[in-house]
PDB file of C-alpha atoms and ligand atoms in Angstrom:
ATOM      1  CA  MET A   1      70.404 159.811 -12.844  1.00 61.00           C
ATOM      2  CA  LEU A   2      67.412 163.027 -13.416  1.00 75.00           C
ATOM      3  CA  ASN A   3      64.903 161.965 -15.112  1.00 92.00           C
ATOM      4  CA  LYS A   4      65.286 165.606 -16.858  1.00 97.00           C
ATOM      5  CA  THR A   5      65.892 165.872 -20.810  1.00 98.00           C
ATOM      6  CA  VAL A   6      67.530 169.295 -22.174  1.00 98.00           C
ATOM      7  CA  CYS A   7      67.667 169.810 -26.181  1.00 99.00           C
ATOM      8  CA  ILE A   8      70.376 172.281 -27.028  1.00 99.00           C
ATOM      9  CA  THR A   9      71.216 172.935 -30.706  1.00 99.00           C
ATOM     10  CA  GLY A  10      74.746 174.284 -31.798  1.00 98.00           C
ATOM     11  CA  ALA A  11      76.254 172.013 -29.275  1.00 98.00           C
ATOM     12  CA  SER A  12      79.953 171.821 -30.798  1.00 98.00           C
ATOM     13  CA  ARG A  13      81.920 174.390 -29.731  1.00 98.00           C
ATOM     14  CA  GLY A  14      81.804 177.564 -28.058  1.00 98.00           C
ATOM     15  CA  ILE A  15      78.229 178.530 -26.179  1.00 99.00           C
ATOM     16  CA  GLY A  16      76.276 175.824 -27.074  1.00 99.00           C
ATOM     17  CA  ARG A  17      78.990 173.050 -25.463  1.00 98.00           C
ATOM     18  CA  ALA A  18      79.334 174.991 -22.471  1.00 99.00           C
ATOM     19  CA  ILE A  19      75.421 174.559 -21.912  1.00 99.00           C
ATOM     20  CA  ALA A  20      75.369 170.859 -22.729  1.00 99.00           C
ATOM     21  CA  CYS A  21      78.519 170.256 -19.889  1.00 98.00           C
ATOM     22  CA  ARG A  22      76.619 172.531 -17.858  1.00 98.00           C
ATOM     23  CA  PHE A  23      73.978 170.467 -17.838  1.00 98.00           C
ATOM     24  CA  ALA A  24      75.237 167.408 -18.048  1.00 98.00           C
ATOM     25  CA  LYS A  25      77.357 167.622 -14.974  1.00 97.00           C
ATOM     26  CA  GLU A  26      73.635 167.515 -13.109  1.00 97.00           C
ATOM     27  CA  GLY A  27      72.619 163.990 -14.870  1.00 96.00           C
ATOM     28  CA  TYR A  28      70.002 165.744 -17.614  1.00 98.00           C
ATOM     29  CA  ASN A  29      69.809 163.329 -20.884  1.00 97.00           C
ATOM     30  CA  LEU A  30      70.601 165.609 -23.681  1.00 98.00           C
ATOM     31  CA  ILE A  31      69.848 166.202 -27.327  1.00 99.00           C
ATOM     32  CA  LEU A  32      72.651 167.586 -29.160  1.00 98.00           C
ATOM     33  CA  ASN A  33      72.916 169.149 -32.927  1.00 98.00           C
ATOM     34  CA  CYS A  34      75.122 170.989 -35.186  1.00 98.00           C
ATOM     35  CA  CYS A  35      75.529 171.246 -39.282  1.00 98.00           C
ATOM     36  CA  HIS A  36      79.247 170.312 -39.873  1.00 98.00           C
ATOM     37  CA  SER A  37      81.241 169.359 -37.018  1.00 98.00           C
ATOM     38  CA  ALA A  38      80.209 165.471 -36.311  1.00 98.00           C
ATOM     39  CA  ASN A  39      83.425 164.754 -35.062  1.00 98.00           C
ATOM     40  CA  LEU A  40      83.274 167.431 -32.406  1.00 98.00           C
ATOM     41  CA  LEU A  41      79.736 166.413 -31.480  1.00 98.00           C
ATOM     42  CA  GLU A  42      80.827 162.870 -31.286  1.00 98.00           C
ATOM     43  CA  GLU A  43      84.057 163.567 -28.973  1.00 98.00           C
ATOM     44  CA  LEU A  44      81.441 165.890 -26.641  1.00 98.00           C
ATOM     45  CA  LYS A  45      78.908 163.113 -26.766  1.00 98.00           C
ATOM     46  CA  ASP A  46      82.122 160.279 -25.318  1.00 98.00           C
ATOM     47  CA  GLU A  47      83.770 163.209 -23.181  1.00 98.00           C
ATOM     48  CA  LEU A  48      80.342 163.381 -21.524  1.00 98.00           C
ATOM     49  CA  THR A  49      79.416 159.898 -21.634  1.00 98.00           C
ATOM     50  CA  ARG A  50      82.251 159.155 -19.504  1.00 98.00           C
ATOM     51  CA  GLN A  51      82.195 161.996 -17.391  1.00 98.00           C
ATOM     52  CA  TYR A  52      79.226 162.034 -15.987  1.00 97.00           C
ATOM     53  CA  HIS A  53      77.228 158.664 -17.513  1.00 96.00           C
ATOM     54  CA  CYS A  54      74.546 160.609 -19.197  1.00 94.00           C
ATOM     55  CA  GLN A  55      72.324 160.331 -21.651  1.00 97.00           C
ATOM     56  CA  ILE A  56      72.948 161.930 -24.932  1.00 98.00           C
ATOM     57  CA  LEU A  57      71.517 162.082 -28.626  1.00 98.00           C
ATOM     58  CA  CYS A  58      73.734 163.457 -31.302  1.00 98.00           C
ATOM     59  CA  PHE A  59      71.560 164.800 -34.866  1.00 98.00           C
ATOM     60  CA  VAL A  60      73.936 165.994 -37.290  1.00 98.00           C
ATOM     61  CA  GLY A  61      71.563 168.654 -39.891  1.00 98.00           C
ATOM     62  CA  ASP A  62      70.735 171.884 -40.893  1.00 99.00           C
ATOM     63  CA  VAL A  63      68.201 173.487 -38.260  1.00 99.00           C
ATOM     64  CA  GLY A  64      67.375 176.148 -40.629  1.00 98.00           C
ATOM     65  CA  GLU A  65      65.755 172.716 -42.708  1.00 98.00           C
ATOM     66  CA  PHE A  66      62.310 172.535 -41.317  1.00 98.00           C
ATOM     67  CA  SER A  67      61.589 168.320 -42.086  1.00 98.00           C
ATOM     68  CA  PHE A  68      65.645 168.194 -40.743  1.00 99.00           C
ATOM     69  CA  VAL A  69      63.979 169.677 -36.898  1.00 99.00           C
ATOM     70  CA  GLU A  70      60.738 167.917 -37.330  1.00 98.00           C
ATOM     71  CA  GLN A  71      62.629 164.600 -37.490  1.00 98.00           C
ATOM     72  CA  MET A  72      65.376 165.489 -34.636  1.00 99.00           C
ATOM     73  CA  ILE A  73      62.098 166.167 -31.930  1.00 98.00           C
ATOM     74  CA  LYS A  74      60.265 163.448 -33.043  1.00 98.00           C
ATOM     75  CA  LYS A  75      63.082 161.156 -32.629  1.00 98.00           C
ATOM     76  CA  SER A  76      63.910 162.858 -29.265  1.00 98.00           C
ATOM     77  CA  LEU A  77      60.621 162.336 -28.087  1.00 98.00           C
ATOM     78  CA  ALA A  78      60.147 159.063 -28.570  1.00 98.00           C
ATOM     79  CA  THR A  79      63.428 158.320 -27.132  1.00 97.00           C
ATOM     80  CA  PHE A  80      63.486 160.699 -24.182  1.00 97.00           C
ATOM     81  CA  LYS A  81      58.840 161.466 -23.928  1.00 96.00           C
ATOM     82  CA  HIS A  82      59.399 164.149 -22.496  1.00 97.00           C
ATOM     83  CA  ILE A  83      61.711 167.747 -23.266  1.00 98.00           C
ATOM     84  CA  ASP A  84      62.046 168.980 -20.045  1.00 98.00           C
ATOM     85  CA  ILE A  85      64.640 172.367 -21.585  1.00 98.00           C
ATOM     86  CA  LEU A  86      64.937 173.740 -25.241  1.00 99.00           C
ATOM     87  CA  ILE A  87      67.917 176.029 -25.821  1.00 99.00           C
ATOM     88  CA  ASN A  88      67.707 177.830 -29.321  1.00 99.00           C
ATOM     89  CA  ASN A  89      71.504 178.133 -29.853  1.00 99.00           C
ATOM     90  CA  ALA A  90      72.935 177.679 -33.292  1.00 99.00           C
ATOM     91  CA  GLY A  91      73.214 180.936 -34.925  1.00 98.00           C
ATOM     92  CA  ILE A  92      75.702 182.205 -37.659  1.00 98.00           C
ATOM     93  CA  ALA A  93      76.836 185.632 -38.318  1.00 98.00           C
ATOM     94  CA  HIS A  94      77.693 187.730 -41.434  1.00 97.00           C
ATOM     95  CA  ILE A  95      79.715 191.057 -41.313  1.00 97.00           C
ATOM     96  CA  GLY A  96      79.378 193.138 -44.601  1.00 98.00           C
ATOM     97  CA  LEU A  97      76.861 195.639 -46.036  1.00 98.00           C
ATOM     98  CA  LEU A  98      73.619 195.026 -46.313  1.00 98.00           C
ATOM     99  CA  SER A  99      73.511 195.990 -49.898  1.00 98.00           C
ATOM    100  CA  ASP A 100      76.590 193.906 -50.569  1.00 98.00           C
ATOM    101  CA  MET A 101      74.936 190.696 -49.065  1.00 98.00           C
ATOM    102  CA  SER A 102      72.919 187.884 -51.590  1.00 98.00           C
ATOM    103  CA  ILE A 103      69.527 186.492 -51.123  1.00 98.00           C
ATOM    104  CA  ASP A 104      71.135 183.309 -50.886  1.00 98.00           C
ATOM    105  CA  ASP A 105      73.161 184.292 -47.914  1.00 98.00           C
ATOM    106  CA  TRP A 106      69.865 186.017 -46.627  1.00 98.00           C
ATOM    107  CA  ASN A 107      67.918 183.185 -46.286  1.00 98.00           C
ATOM    108  CA  GLN A 108      70.914 180.934 -44.953  1.00 98.00           C
ATOM    109  CA  LEU A 109      70.806 183.377 -42.386  1.00 98.00           C
ATOM    110  CA  VAL A 110      67.276 183.828 -41.665  1.00 98.00           C
ATOM    111  CA  ALA A 111      66.562 180.273 -41.632  1.00 99.00           C
ATOM    112  CA  THR A 112      69.314 179.374 -39.653  1.00 99.00           C
ATOM    113  CA  ASN A 113      69.220 181.954 -36.852  1.00 98.00           C
ATOM    114  CA  LEU A 114      65.678 182.585 -37.173  1.00 99.00           C
ATOM    115  CA  THR A 115      63.529 180.109 -38.709  1.00 99.00           C
ATOM    116  CA  SER A 116      65.043 177.237 -36.557  1.00 99.00           C
ATOM    117  CA  VAL A 117      64.108 178.563 -33.495  1.00 99.00           C
ATOM    118  CA  PHE A 118      60.061 178.543 -35.215  1.00 99.00           C
ATOM    119  CA  SER A 119      60.666 174.713 -36.205  1.00 99.00           C
ATOM    120  CA  THR A 120      62.236 173.733 -32.957  1.00 99.00           C
ATOM    121  CA  CYS A 121      59.483 175.218 -30.853  1.00 99.00           C
ATOM    122  CA  LYS A 122      56.721 174.127 -32.904  1.00 98.00           C
ATOM    123  CA  TYR A 123      57.521 170.632 -32.386  1.00 98.00           C
ATOM    124  CA  THR A 124      59.017 171.139 -28.868  1.00 98.00           C
ATOM    125  CA  VAL A 125      56.174 172.631 -27.454  1.00 98.00           C
ATOM    126  CA  PRO A 126      53.595 170.457 -27.379  1.00 98.00           C
ATOM    127  CA  SER A 127      54.556 168.100 -25.632  1.00 97.00           C
ATOM    128  CA  MET A 128      55.208 170.270 -22.755  1.00 98.00           C
ATOM    129  CA  VAL A 129      52.116 171.914 -23.053  1.00 98.00           C
ATOM    130  CA  GLN A 130      50.286 168.526 -22.051  1.00 98.00           C
ATOM    131  CA  LYS A 131      52.817 167.738 -18.794  1.00 98.00           C
ATOM    132  CA  LYS A 132      52.209 171.791 -18.555  1.00 98.00           C
ATOM    133  CA  SER A 133      55.936 172.497 -17.418  1.00 98.00           C
ATOM    134  CA  GLY A 134      58.791 173.567 -19.521  1.00 98.00           C
ATOM    135  CA  LYS A 135      61.543 176.133 -20.139  1.00 98.00           C
ATOM    136  CA  ILE A 136      62.940 177.369 -23.517  1.00 99.00           C
ATOM    137  CA  ILE A 137      65.140 180.038 -23.662  1.00 99.00           C
ATOM    138  CA  ASN A 138      66.873 181.915 -27.105  1.00 99.00           C
ATOM    139  CA  ILE A 139      70.393 182.819 -27.490  1.00 99.00           C
ATOM    140  CA  SER A 140      70.035 186.138 -29.186  1.00 99.00           C
ATOM    141  CA  SER A 141      72.697 189.020 -29.185  1.00 98.00           C
ATOM    142  CA  ILE A 142      72.173 192.561 -27.708  1.00 98.00           C
ATOM    143  CA  TRP A 143      72.568 193.981 -31.924  1.00 98.00           C
ATOM    144  CA  GLY A 144      68.965 192.622 -31.457  1.00 98.00           C
ATOM    145  CA  ILE A 145      68.350 195.666 -29.764  1.00 98.00           C
ATOM    146  CA  SER A 146      70.549 197.855 -30.451  1.00 98.00           C
ATOM    147  CA  GLY A 147      71.067 197.361 -33.805  1.00 98.00           C
ATOM    148  CA  ALA A 148      74.852 197.047 -35.940  1.00 98.00           C
ATOM    149  CA  SER A 149      76.232 198.617 -38.572  1.00 98.00           C
ATOM    150  CA  CYS A 150      77.171 195.869 -40.928  1.00 98.00           C
ATOM    151  CA  GLU A 151      75.751 192.774 -38.918  1.00 98.00           C
ATOM    152  CA  VAL A 152      71.922 194.001 -40.255  1.00 98.00           C
ATOM    153  CA  ALA A 153      70.672 190.727 -40.728  1.00 98.00           C
ATOM    154  CA  TYR A 154      72.246 189.344 -38.213  1.00 98.00           C
ATOM    155  CA  SER A 155      70.428 191.950 -36.342  1.00 98.00           C
ATOM    156  CA  ALA A 156      66.822 191.708 -37.805  1.00 99.00           C
ATOM    157  CA  CYS A 157      66.684 187.775 -37.023  1.00 99.00           C
ATOM    158  CA  LYS A 158      68.135 188.652 -33.229  1.00 99.00           C
ATOM    159  CA  GLY A 159      65.698 191.080 -33.026  1.00 99.00           C
ATOM    160  CA  GLY A 160      63.127 188.487 -34.585  1.00 99.00           C
ATOM    161  CA  ILE A 161      64.364 186.152 -32.122  1.00 99.00           C
ATOM    162  CA  ASN A 162      63.625 188.672 -29.144  1.00 99.00           C
ATOM    163  CA  ALA A 163      60.149 189.311 -30.287  1.00 99.00           C
ATOM    164  CA  PHE A 164      59.237 185.720 -30.553  1.00 99.00           C
ATOM    165  CA  THR A 165      60.229 185.154 -27.210  1.00 99.00           C
ATOM    166  CA  LYS A 166      58.356 187.787 -25.467  1.00 99.00           C
ATOM    167  CA  GLY A 167      55.128 186.633 -28.094  1.00 99.00           C
ATOM    168  CA  LEU A 168      55.225 182.750 -27.023  1.00 99.00           C
ATOM    169  CA  ALA A 169      55.856 183.671 -23.582  1.00 99.00           C
ATOM    170  CA  LYS A 170      52.448 185.567 -23.329  1.00 99.00           C
ATOM    171  CA  GLU A 171      50.844 182.449 -24.965  1.00 98.00           C
ATOM    172  CA  LEU A 172      52.538 180.124 -22.972  1.00 99.00           C
ATOM    173  CA  ALA A 173      52.176 180.655 -19.625  1.00 98.00           C
ATOM    174  CA  PRO A 174      49.192 179.580 -19.004  1.00 98.00           C
ATOM    175  CA  SER A 175      50.339 176.429 -19.743  1.00 98.00           C
ATOM    176  CA  ASN A 176      53.851 176.964 -17.001  1.00 98.00           C
ATOM    177  CA  ILE A 177      56.050 177.061 -19.753  1.00 98.00           C
ATOM    178  CA  GLN A 178      58.786 180.155 -18.892  1.00 99.00           C
ATOM    179  CA  VAL A 179      60.104 181.464 -22.310  1.00 99.00           C
ATOM    180  CA  ASN A 180      63.416 183.471 -22.446  1.00 99.00           C
ATOM    181  CA  ALA A 181      66.143 185.207 -24.134  1.00 99.00           C
ATOM    182  CA  ILE A 182      70.013 185.993 -22.574  1.00 99.00           C
ATOM    183  CA  ALA A 183      70.697 188.990 -25.480  1.00 99.00           C
ATOM    184  CA  CYS A 184      75.372 188.295 -25.133  1.00 98.00           C
ATOM    185  CA  GLY A 185      77.636 191.271 -25.908  1.00 98.00           C
ATOM    186  CA  VAL A 186      80.579 189.946 -27.603  1.00 98.00           C
ATOM    187  CA  ILE A 187      81.520 186.488 -26.459  1.00 98.00           C
ATOM    188  CA  ASP A 188      84.933 184.748 -26.570  1.00 98.00           C
ATOM    189  CA  THR A 189      84.310 181.665 -29.676  1.00 98.00           C
ATOM    190  CA  GLU A 190      85.002 181.115 -32.775  1.00 97.00           C
ATOM    191  CA  MET A 191      82.028 183.435 -33.863  1.00 97.00           C
ATOM    192  CA  ASN A 192      84.690 185.795 -32.439  1.00 96.00           C
ATOM    193  CA  ALA A 193      87.682 184.672 -34.154  1.00 94.00           C
ATOM    194  CA  CYS A 194      87.694 186.876 -37.073  1.00 93.00           C
ATOM    195  CA  PHE A 195      88.927 190.083 -34.933  1.00 94.00           C
ATOM    196  CA  SER A 196      92.931 190.940 -35.209  1.00 96.00           C
ATOM    197  CA  ALA A 197      94.657 190.696 -32.072  1.00 97.00           C
ATOM    198  CA  GLU A 198      94.423 195.220 -32.475  1.00 97.00           C
ATOM    199  CA  GLU A 199      90.323 194.759 -32.816  1.00 97.00           C
ATOM    200  CA  ARG A 200      90.374 192.569 -30.157  1.00 97.00           C
ATOM    201  CA  SER A 201      91.797 194.495 -27.829  1.00 98.00           C
ATOM    202  CA  ALA A 202      89.736 197.472 -29.442  1.00 98.00           C
ATOM    203  CA  LEU A 203      87.116 196.320 -28.879  1.00 97.00           C
ATOM    204  CA  GLU A 204      87.268 195.300 -24.977  1.00 98.00           C
ATOM    205  CA  ASP A 205      88.325 198.406 -24.154  1.00 98.00           C
ATOM    206  CA  GLU A 206      84.571 199.178 -25.833  1.00 98.00           C
ATOM    207  CA  ILE A 207      82.824 197.312 -22.982  1.00 98.00           C
ATOM    208  CA  PRO A 208      82.451 198.591 -19.514  1.00 98.00           C
ATOM    209  CA  ALA A 209      84.060 195.536 -17.438  1.00 98.00           C
ATOM    210  CA  GLY A 210      86.839 195.544 -20.102  1.00 98.00           C
ATOM    211  CA  ARG A 211      87.027 191.664 -21.536  1.00 98.00           C
ATOM    212  CA  TYR A 212      84.731 189.326 -23.485  1.00 98.00           C
ATOM    213  CA  GLY A 213      82.418 187.313 -21.857  1.00 98.00           C
ATOM    214  CA  THR A 214      82.615 183.782 -21.270  1.00 98.00           C
ATOM    215  CA  PRO A 215      80.909 180.538 -23.092  1.00 98.00           C
ATOM    216  CA  GLU A 216      80.646 179.570 -19.214  1.00 99.00           C
ATOM    217  CA  GLU A 217      79.208 182.579 -17.834  1.00 99.00           C
ATOM    218  CA  VAL A 218      75.844 181.655 -20.408  1.00 99.00           C
ATOM    219  CA  ALA A 219      75.742 178.167 -19.574  1.00 99.00           C
ATOM    220  CA  GLU A 220      75.363 179.944 -16.182  1.00 98.00           C
ATOM    221  CA  LEU A 221      73.004 181.947 -16.515  1.00 99.00           C
ATOM    222  CA  ALA A 222      71.252 179.408 -19.165  1.00 99.00           C
ATOM    223  CA  PHE A 223      70.961 176.665 -16.392  1.00 98.00           C
ATOM    224  CA  SER A 224      70.234 179.734 -13.750  1.00 98.00           C
ATOM    225  CA  LEU A 225      67.028 180.155 -15.857  1.00 98.00           C
ATOM    226  CA  ALA A 226      65.220 176.652 -17.101  1.00 98.00           C
ATOM    227  CA  THR A 227      65.769 175.515 -13.198  1.00 97.00           C
ATOM    228  CA  GLY A 228      64.660 178.226 -11.511  1.00 97.00           C
ATOM    229  CA  HIS A 229      62.753 181.404 -11.636  1.00 98.00           C
ATOM    230  CA  PRO A 230      59.103 179.959 -12.481  1.00 97.00           C
ATOM    231  CA  TYR A 231      57.864 183.878 -11.820  1.00 98.00           C
ATOM    232  CA  LEU A 232      60.204 184.545 -14.887  1.00 98.00           C
ATOM    233  CA  THR A 233      59.487 184.934 -18.561  1.00 99.00           C
ATOM    234  CA  GLY A 234      58.915 187.123 -21.706  1.00 99.00           C
ATOM    235  CA  GLN A 235      62.345 188.735 -20.965  1.00 99.00           C
ATOM    236  CA  ILE A 236      65.172 189.448 -22.631  1.00 99.00           C
ATOM    237  CA  ILE A 237      68.206 189.219 -20.760  1.00 98.00           C
ATOM    238  CA  THR A 238      71.638 191.479 -21.091  1.00 98.00           C
ATOM    239  CA  LEU A 239      74.652 189.590 -20.367  1.00 99.00           C
ATOM    240  CA  ASP A 240      77.371 191.930 -22.183  1.00 98.00           C
ATOM    241  CA  GLY A 241      78.976 193.548 -19.443  1.00 98.00           C
ATOM    242  CA  GLY A 242      77.873 196.297 -19.613  1.00 98.00           C
ATOM    243  CA  TYR A 243      78.317 197.281 -23.268  1.00 98.00           C
ATOM    244  CA  LEU A 244      75.506 198.080 -24.537  1.00 97.00           C
TER     245      LEU A 244
HETATM  246  P1  NAP B   1      79.984 179.408 -32.866  1.00 78.92           P
HETATM  247  O1  NAP B   1      81.464 179.209 -31.935  1.00 78.92           O
HETATM  248  O2  NAP B   1      80.492 179.370 -33.970  1.00 78.92           O
HETATM  249  O3  NAP B   1      79.046 178.067 -32.426  1.00 78.92           O
HETATM  250  C1  NAP B   1      78.081 178.196 -33.452  1.00 78.92           C
HETATM  251  C2  NAP B   1      77.495 176.259 -33.406  1.00 78.92           C
HETATM  252  O4  NAP B   1      76.043 176.417 -34.283  1.00 78.92           O
HETATM  253  C3  NAP B   1      78.124 174.961 -33.527  1.00 78.92           C
HETATM  254  O5  NAP B   1      78.000 174.694 -32.969  1.00 78.92           O
HETATM  255  C4  NAP B   1      77.510 174.991 -35.135  1.00 78.92           C
HETATM  256  O6  NAP B   1      78.001 173.838 -35.518  1.00 78.92           O
HETATM  257  C5  NAP B   1      76.098 175.509 -34.607  1.00 78.92           C
HETATM  258  N1  NAP B   1      75.448 175.525 -36.327  1.00 78.92           N
HETATM  259  C6  NAP B   1      75.425 176.667 -37.089  1.00 78.92           C
HETATM  260  N2  NAP B   1      74.864 176.596 -38.217  1.00 78.92           N
HETATM  261  C7  NAP B   1      74.197 175.494 -37.931  1.00 78.92           C
HETATM  262  C8  NAP B   1      73.110 175.082 -38.540  1.00 78.92           C
HETATM  263  N3  NAP B   1      72.810 175.433 -39.463  1.00 78.92           N
HETATM  264  N4  NAP B   1      72.310 174.200 -38.255  1.00 78.92           N
HETATM  265  C9  NAP B   1      73.127 173.597 -36.466  1.00 78.92           C
HETATM  266  N5  NAP B   1      73.770 173.874 -35.882  1.00 78.92           N
HETATM  267  C10 NAP B   1      74.094 175.034 -36.098  1.00 78.92           C
HETATM  268  O7  NAP B   1      78.952 179.895 -31.973  1.00 78.92           O
HETATM  269  P2  NAP B   1      78.702 180.679 -30.269  1.00 78.92           P
HETATM  270  O8  NAP B   1      79.543 181.976 -30.072  1.00 78.92           O
HETATM  271  O9  NAP B   1      79.139 179.478 -29.976  1.00 78.92           O
HETATM  272  O10 NAP B   1      76.997 181.055 -31.166  1.00 78.92           O
HETATM  273  C11 NAP B   1      75.986 180.317 -30.372  1.00 78.92           C
HETATM  274  C12 NAP B   1      74.905 181.485 -29.729  1.00 78.92           C
HETATM  275  O11 NAP B   1      75.391 182.390 -29.686  1.00 78.92           O
HETATM  276  C13 NAP B   1      74.609 181.912 -31.875  1.00 78.92           C
HETATM  277  O12 NAP B   1      73.181 181.942 -32.202  1.00 78.92           O
HETATM  278  C14 NAP B   1      75.299 183.012 -32.116  1.00 78.92           C
HETATM  279  O13 NAP B   1      74.655 183.846 -32.362  1.00 78.92           O
HETATM  280  C15 NAP B   1      74.546 184.090 -30.527  1.00 78.92           C
HETATM  281  N6  NAP B   1      75.762 184.645 -29.886  1.00 78.92           N
HETATM  282  C16 NAP B   1      77.078 185.044 -29.680  1.00 78.92           C
HETATM  283  C17 NAP B   1      77.679 186.131 -29.738  1.00 78.92           C
HETATM  284  C18 NAP B   1      79.058 186.098 -29.293  1.00 78.92           C
HETATM  285  O14 NAP B   1      80.225 187.040 -29.420  1.00 78.92           O
HETATM  286  N7  NAP B   1      80.646 184.634 -29.621  1.00 78.92           N
HETATM  287  C19 NAP B   1      77.241 187.166 -28.993  1.00 78.92           C
HETATM  288  C20 NAP B   1      75.994 187.017 -29.133  1.00 78.92           C
HETATM  289  C21 NAP B   1      75.260 186.163 -29.716  1.00 78.92           C
HETATM  290  P3  NAP B   1      77.976 173.374 -36.792  1.00 78.92           P
HETATM  291  O15 NAP B   1      79.964 174.648 -37.035  1.00 78.92           O
HETATM  292  O16 NAP B   1      78.296 172.027 -37.158  1.00 78.92           O
HETATM  293  O17 NAP B   1      77.701 173.852 -38.123  1.00 78.92           O
END
């Protein structure tokens, strides 16, 4: 068994689940989180434990809550002693005109999509610095680069993640910790299940690659970034089939 640990937020489905499967296949210990889908997370844990015999800790709770993240990381470090790779993936979308968005919706989006990244990093980085090694990968979006109409708050959060990634990369490079972000285009997950067949087809026509990306393609890039490329840091890598 590899004695390496990866922490993945939002791992019950979609991109986070695919990333969990990719790392489990290589024998990593896993720290998995989600907020609402405790059953899905337990099923994933059972499946991966049976198939790959990896050690898995599950934490069901809201990554937007600072104290929850503090406990999750402290308990994980108590069990595994070290977190080698942190993947900030949990996120929610909000589609609608900015003027129709309530302050509660705004606060929830910012807490889930951006504050969570601060909280996980705050509690994971000290042990990485002590070991002088670590990788942090933030799952971002092309909308954080270009901005999207009717997804203004989401774009702001992802733009925030991109700047956070660049700043933290500079802060941690002397400690041999690399921080990068993957700015996804349209990936085939439940986040895009709101689109009708016609809307999906129109969107696919706009993407030069002619299709949505798959969660497995994001997982493959995350795995590559997390296990190599020691001189690559502070980058926002777009994975979008040429969309942007
Ligand atoms: P998804 O299928 O909706 O999965 C989202 C995951 O995040 C679920 O596991 C969900 O678990 C978890 N989550 C949501 N709120 C949470 C909270 N407060 N605390 C803990 N976990 C929470 O979405 P996805 O497409 O895989 O998205 C994953 C990431 O990729 C997100 O950051 C998203 O912004 C980004 N991204 C996606 C796309 C795309 O086209 N799909 C494009 C660009 C960027 P629960 O259901 O249990 O809450």
